[in-house]
């Protein structure tokens, strides 16, 4: 079993959060629930910024 560094674990966690947030976004669009759509959009932006910061950190 392999070991993963803290940075690798953070990237995996952020990627998982991004996938689940996108899935929630699709189902909210199907139900026309606009407040959760805006909240999910903000969540997706924060996750992308976190991934960018994790990858760019030296």
PDB file of N, CA and C in Angstrom:
ATOM      1  N   UNK A   1       0.842  -1.168   0.000  1.00  0.00           N
ATOM      2  CA  UNK A   1       0.000   0.000   0.000  1.00  0.00           C
ATOM      3  C   UNK A   1       0.888   1.232   0.000  1.00  0.00           C
ATOM      4  N   UNK A   2       0.591   2.161  -0.902  1.00  0.00           N
ATOM      5  CA  UNK A   2       1.432   3.336  -1.053  1.00  0.00           C
ATOM      6  C   UNK A   2       1.114   4.424  -0.052  1.00  0.00           C
ATOM      7  N   UNK A   3       2.078   5.277   0.137  1.00  0.00           N
ATOM      8  CA  UNK A   3       1.901   6.408   1.033  1.00  0.00           C
ATOM      9  C   UNK A   3       1.735   7.670   0.195  1.00  0.00           C
ATOM     10  N   UNK A   4       0.912   8.566   0.669  1.00  0.00           N
ATOM     11  CA  UNK A   4       0.637   9.798  -0.059  1.00  0.00           C
ATOM     12  C   UNK A   4       1.022  10.978   0.831  1.00  0.00           C
ATOM     13  N   UNK A   5       1.724  11.952   0.241  1.00  0.00           N
ATOM     14  CA  UNK A   5       2.122  13.121   1.019  1.00  0.00           C
ATOM     15  C   UNK A   5       0.898  13.970   1.358  1.00  0.00           C
ATOM     16  N   UNK A   6       1.090  14.939   2.214  1.00  0.00           N
ATOM     17  CA  UNK A   6      -0.012  15.819   2.589  1.00  0.00           C
ATOM     18  C   UNK A   6      -0.545  16.606   1.407  1.00  0.00           C
ATOM     19  N   UNK A   7       0.364  17.029   0.541  1.00  0.00           N
ATOM     20  CA  UNK A   7      -0.044  17.779  -0.655  1.00  0.00           C
ATOM     21  C   UNK A   7      -0.872  16.899  -1.585  1.00  0.00           C
ATOM     22  N   UNK A   8      -0.447  15.674  -1.777  1.00  0.00           N
ATOM     23  CA  UNK A   8      -1.179  14.730  -2.628  1.00  0.00           C
ATOM     24  C   UNK A   8      -2.559  14.450  -2.037  1.00  0.00           C
ATOM     25  N   UNK A   9      -2.621  14.264  -0.735  1.00  0.00           N
ATOM     26  CA  UNK A   9      -3.902  13.997  -0.080  1.00  0.00           C
ATOM     27  C   UNK A   9      -4.851  15.187  -0.232  1.00  0.00           C
ATOM     28  N   UNK A  10      -4.315  16.409  -0.147  1.00  0.00           N
ATOM     29  CA  UNK A  10      -5.143  17.604  -0.306  1.00  0.00           C
ATOM     30  C   UNK A  10      -5.684  17.711  -1.729  1.00  0.00           C
ATOM     31  N   UNK A  11      -4.856  17.390  -2.715  1.00  0.00           N
ATOM     32  CA  UNK A  11      -5.310  17.422  -4.110  1.00  0.00           C
ATOM     33  C   UNK A  11      -6.406  16.390  -4.331  1.00  0.00           C
ATOM     34  N   UNK A  12      -6.238  15.192  -3.778  1.00  0.00           N
ATOM     35  CA  UNK A  12      -7.259  14.147  -3.917  1.00  0.00           C
ATOM     36  C   UNK A  12      -8.556  14.586  -3.247  1.00  0.00           C
ATOM     37  N   UNK A  13      -8.465  15.157  -2.054  1.00  0.00           N
ATOM     38  CA  UNK A  13      -9.652  15.616  -1.333  1.00  0.00           C
ATOM     39  C   UNK A  13     -10.368  16.735  -2.095  1.00  0.00           C
ATOM     40  N   UNK A  14      -9.613  17.699  -2.614  1.00  0.00           N
ATOM     41  CA  UNK A  14     -10.228  18.794  -3.373  1.00  0.00           C
ATOM     42  C   UNK A  14     -10.872  18.285  -4.656  1.00  0.00           C
ATOM     43  N   UNK A  15     -10.242  17.322  -5.308  1.00  0.00           N
ATOM     44  CA  UNK A  15     -10.821  16.751  -6.524  1.00  0.00           C
ATOM     45  C   UNK A  15     -12.123  16.036  -6.210  1.00  0.00           C
ATOM     46  N   UNK A  16     -12.154  15.290  -5.106  1.00  0.00           N
ATOM     47  CA  UNK A  16     -13.381  14.605  -4.696  1.00  0.00           C
ATOM     48  C   UNK A  16     -14.487  15.612  -4.391  1.00  0.00           C
ATOM     49  N   UNK A  17     -14.139  16.688  -3.691  1.00  0.00           N
ATOM     50  CA  UNK A  17     -15.122  17.728  -3.387  1.00  0.00           C
ATOM     51  C   UNK A  17     -15.638  18.391  -4.654  1.00  0.00           C
ATOM     52  N   UNK A  18     -14.748  18.599  -5.630  1.00  0.00           N
ATOM     53  CA  UNK A  18     -15.159  19.213  -6.886  1.00  0.00           C
ATOM     54  C   UNK A  18     -16.148  18.329  -7.635  1.00  0.00           C
ATOM     55  N   UNK A  19     -15.893  17.032  -7.668  1.00  0.00           N
ATOM     56  CA  UNK A  19     -16.797  16.103  -8.354  1.00  0.00           C
ATOM     57  C   UNK A  19     -18.163  16.088  -7.678  1.00  0.00           C
ATOM     58  N   UNK A  20     -18.183  16.016  -6.346  1.00  0.00           N
ATOM     59  CA  UNK A  20     -19.474  15.979  -5.654  1.00  0.00           C
ATOM     60  C   UNK A  20     -20.222  17.308  -5.791  1.00  0.00           C
ATOM     61  N   UNK A  21     -19.505  18.429  -5.800  1.00  0.00           N
ATOM     62  CA  UNK A  21     -20.165  19.727  -5.971  1.00  0.00           C
ATOM     63  C   UNK A  21     -20.757  19.858  -7.373  1.00  0.00           C
ATOM     64  N   UNK A  22     -20.048  19.365  -8.369  1.00  0.00           N
ATOM     65  CA  UNK A  22     -20.588  19.406  -9.735  1.00  0.00           C
ATOM     66  C   UNK A  22     -21.816  18.515  -9.866  1.00  0.00           C
ATOM     67  N   UNK A  23     -21.786  17.367  -9.197  1.00  0.00           N
ATOM     68  CA  UNK A  23     -22.953  16.474  -9.213  1.00  0.00           C
ATOM     69  C   UNK A  23     -24.159  17.156  -8.569  1.00  0.00           C
ATOM     70  N   UNK A  24     -23.939  17.816  -7.422  1.00  0.00           N
ATOM     71  CA  UNK A  24     -25.016  18.552  -6.757  1.00  0.00           C
ATOM     72  C   UNK A  24     -25.549  19.660  -7.653  1.00  0.00           C
ATOM     73  N   UNK A  25     -24.633  20.318  -8.370  1.00  0.00           N
ATOM     74  CA  UNK A  25     -25.028  21.411  -9.256  1.00  0.00           C
ATOM     75  C   UNK A  25     -25.974  20.908 -10.345  1.00  0.00           C
ATOM     76  N   UNK A  26     -25.672  19.761 -10.921  1.00  0.00           N
ATOM     77  CA  UNK A  26     -26.516  19.196 -11.980  1.00  0.00           C
ATOM     78  C   UNK A  26     -27.905  18.896 -11.439  1.00  0.00           C
ATOM     79  N   UNK A  27     -27.987  18.264 -10.272  1.00  0.00           N
ATOM     80  CA  UNK A  27     -29.296  17.920  -9.724  1.00  0.00           C
ATOM     81  C   UNK A  27     -30.081  19.158  -9.300  1.00  0.00           C
ATOM     82  N   UNK A  28     -29.393  20.212  -8.848  1.00  0.00           N
ATOM     83  CA  UNK A  28     -30.091  21.454  -8.511  1.00  0.00           C
ATOM     84  C   UNK A  28     -30.633  22.138  -9.762  1.00  0.00           C
ATOM     85  N   UNK A  29     -29.901  22.066 -10.873  1.00  0.00           N
ATOM     86  CA  UNK A  29     -30.409  22.623 -12.130  1.00  0.00           C
ATOM     87  C   UNK A  29     -31.650  21.878 -12.589  1.00  0.00           C
ATOM     88  N   UNK A  30     -31.679  20.572 -12.365  1.00  0.00           N
ATOM     89  CA  UNK A  30     -32.850  19.795 -12.765  1.00  0.00           C
ATOM     90  C   UNK A  30     -34.085  20.196 -11.967  1.00  0.00           C
ATOM     91  N   UNK A  31     -33.881  20.617 -10.708  1.00  0.00           N
ATOM     92  CA  UNK A  31     -35.005  21.003  -9.862  1.00  0.00           C
ATOM     93  C   UNK A  31     -35.240  22.500  -9.803  1.00  0.00           C
ATOM     94  N   UNK A  32     -34.450  23.269 -10.553  1.00  0.00           N
ATOM     95  CA  UNK A  32     -34.571  24.728 -10.577  1.00  0.00           C
ATOM     96  C   UNK A  32     -34.520  25.331  -9.173  1.00  0.00           C
ATOM     97  N   UNK A  33     -33.581  24.903  -8.381  1.00  0.00           N
ATOM     98  CA  UNK A  33     -33.392  25.453  -7.034  1.00  0.00           C
ATOM     99  C   UNK A  33     -32.238  26.459  -7.124  1.00  0.00           C
ATOM    100  N   UNK A  34     -32.566  27.738  -7.227  1.00  0.00           N
ATOM    101  CA  UNK A  34     -31.565  28.729  -7.593  1.00  0.00           C
ATOM    102  C   UNK A  34     -30.623  29.115  -6.455  1.00  0.00           C
ATOM    103  N   UNK A  35     -31.075  29.128  -5.228  1.00  0.00           N
ATOM    104  CA  UNK A  35     -30.178  29.478  -4.120  1.00  0.00           C
ATOM    105  C   UNK A  35     -29.096  28.408  -3.938  1.00  0.00           C
ATOM    106  N   UNK A  36     -29.441  27.105  -3.932  1.00  0.00           N
ATOM    107  CA  UNK A  36     -28.373  26.105  -3.856  1.00  0.00           C
ATOM    108  C   UNK A  36     -27.441  26.131  -5.070  1.00  0.00           C
ATOM    109  N   UNK A  37     -27.956  26.518  -6.230  1.00  0.00           N
ATOM    110  CA  UNK A  37     -27.104  26.610  -7.417  1.00  0.00           C
ATOM    111  C   UNK A  37     -26.034  27.674  -7.200  1.00  0.00           C
ATOM    112  N   UNK A  38     -26.421  28.827  -6.664  1.00  0.00           N
ATOM    113  CA  UNK A  38     -25.448  29.893  -6.403  1.00  0.00           C
ATOM    114  C   UNK A  38     -24.453  29.489  -5.317  1.00  0.00           C
ATOM    115  N   UNK A  39     -24.934  28.805  -4.279  1.00  0.00           N
ATOM    116  CA  UNK A  39     -24.039  28.343  -3.216  1.00  0.00           C
ATOM    117  C   UNK A  39     -23.063  27.300  -3.757  1.00  0.00           C
ATOM    118  N   UNK A  40     -23.547  26.389  -4.592  1.00  0.00           N
ATOM    119  CA  UNK A  40     -22.667  25.381  -5.185  1.00  0.00           C
ATOM    120  C   UNK A  40     -21.637  26.028  -6.102  1.00  0.00           C
ATOM    121  N   UNK A  41     -22.046  27.048  -6.844  1.00  0.00           N
ATOM    122  CA  UNK A  41     -21.110  27.741  -7.720  1.00  0.00           C
ATOM    123  C   UNK A  41     -19.987  28.384  -6.905  1.00  0.00           C
ATOM    124  N   UNK A  42     -20.338  29.022  -5.803  1.00  0.00           N
ATOM    125  CA  UNK A  42     -19.318  29.621  -4.936  1.00  0.00           C
ATOM    126  C   UNK A  42     -18.401  28.547  -4.363  1.00  0.00           C
ATOM    127  N   UNK A  43     -18.968  27.405  -3.990  1.00  0.00           N
ATOM    128  CA  UNK A  43     -18.182  26.298  -3.457  1.00  0.00           C
ATOM    129  C   UNK A  43     -17.207  25.778  -4.511  1.00  0.00           C
ATOM    130  N   UNK A  44     -17.664  25.653  -5.748  1.00  0.00           N
ATOM    131  CA  UNK A  44     -16.803  25.182  -6.832  1.00  0.00           C
ATOM    132  C   UNK A  44     -15.647  26.153  -7.064  1.00  0.00           C
ATOM    133  N   UNK A  45     -15.923  27.452  -7.019  1.00  0.00           N
ATOM    134  CA  UNK A  45     -14.868  28.448  -7.204  1.00  0.00           C
ATOM    135  C   UNK A  45     -13.824  28.339  -6.097  1.00  0.00           C
ATOM    136  N   UNK A  46     -14.258  28.164  -4.864  1.00  0.00           N
ATOM    137  CA  UNK A  46     -13.325  28.036  -3.742  1.00  0.00           C
ATOM    138  C   UNK A  46     -12.484  26.770  -3.884  1.00  0.00           C
ATOM    139  N   UNK A  47     -13.084  25.676  -4.319  1.00  0.00           N
ATOM    140  CA  UNK A  47     -12.334  24.433  -4.512  1.00  0.00           C
ATOM    141  C   UNK A  47     -11.280  24.607  -5.600  1.00  0.00           C
ATOM    142  N   UNK A  48     -11.651  25.248  -6.704  1.00  0.00           N
ATOM    143  CA  UNK A  48     -10.687  25.463  -7.788  1.00  0.00           C
ATOM    144  C   UNK A  48      -9.538  26.350  -7.314  1.00  0.00           C
ATOM    145  N   UNK A  49      -9.846  27.387  -6.538  1.00  0.00           N
ATOM    146  CA  UNK A  49      -8.781  28.228  -5.989  1.00  0.00           C
ATOM    147  C   UNK A  49      -7.883  27.439  -5.039  1.00  0.00           C
ATOM    148  N   UNK A  50      -8.473  26.544  -4.245  1.00  0.00           N
ATOM    149  CA  UNK A  50      -7.676  25.696  -3.358  1.00  0.00           C
ATOM    150  C   UNK A  50      -6.772  24.753  -4.123  1.00  0.00           C
ATOM    151  N   UNK A  51      -7.294  24.151  -5.189  1.00  0.00           N
ATOM    152  CA  UNK A  51      -6.458  23.285  -6.032  1.00  0.00           C
ATOM    153  C   UNK A  51      -5.325  24.083  -6.667  1.00  0.00           C
ATOM    154  N   UNK A  52      -5.632  25.256  -7.180  1.00  0.00           N
ATOM    155  CA  UNK A  52      -4.614  26.099  -7.799  1.00  0.00           C
ATOM    156  C   UNK A  52      -3.529  26.472  -6.791  1.00  0.00           C
ATOM    157  N   UNK A  53      -3.944  26.861  -5.595  1.00  0.00           N
ATOM    158  CA  UNK A  53      -2.971  27.218  -4.564  1.00  0.00           C
ATOM    159  C   UNK A  53      -2.125  26.040  -4.129  1.00  0.00           C
ATOM    160  N   UNK A  54      -2.729  24.854  -4.049  1.00  0.00           N
ATOM    161  CA  UNK A  54      -1.984  23.663  -3.653  1.00  0.00           C
ATOM    162  C   UNK A  54      -0.955  23.291  -4.707  1.00  0.00           C
ATOM    163  N   UNK A  55      -1.347  23.383  -5.962  1.00  0.00           N
ATOM    164  CA  UNK A  55      -0.429  23.004  -7.038  1.00  0.00           C
ATOM    165  C   UNK A  55       0.681  24.043  -7.198  1.00  0.00           C
ATOM    166  N   UNK A  56       0.379  25.322  -7.005  1.00  0.00           N
ATOM    167  CA  UNK A  56       1.366  26.383  -7.190  1.00  0.00           C
ATOM    168  C   UNK A  56       2.287  26.573  -5.982  1.00  0.00           C
ATOM    169  N   UNK A  57       1.918  26.021  -4.825  1.00  0.00           N
ATOM    170  CA  UNK A  57       2.719  26.207  -3.602  1.00  0.00           C
ATOM    171  C   UNK A  57       4.087  25.567  -3.771  1.00  0.00           C
ATOM    172  N   UNK A  58       5.121  26.269  -3.378  1.00  0.00           N
ATOM    173  CA  UNK A  58       6.488  25.715  -3.487  1.00  0.00           C
ATOM    174  C   UNK A  58       7.120  25.642  -2.136  1.00  0.00           C
TER     175      UNK A  58
END
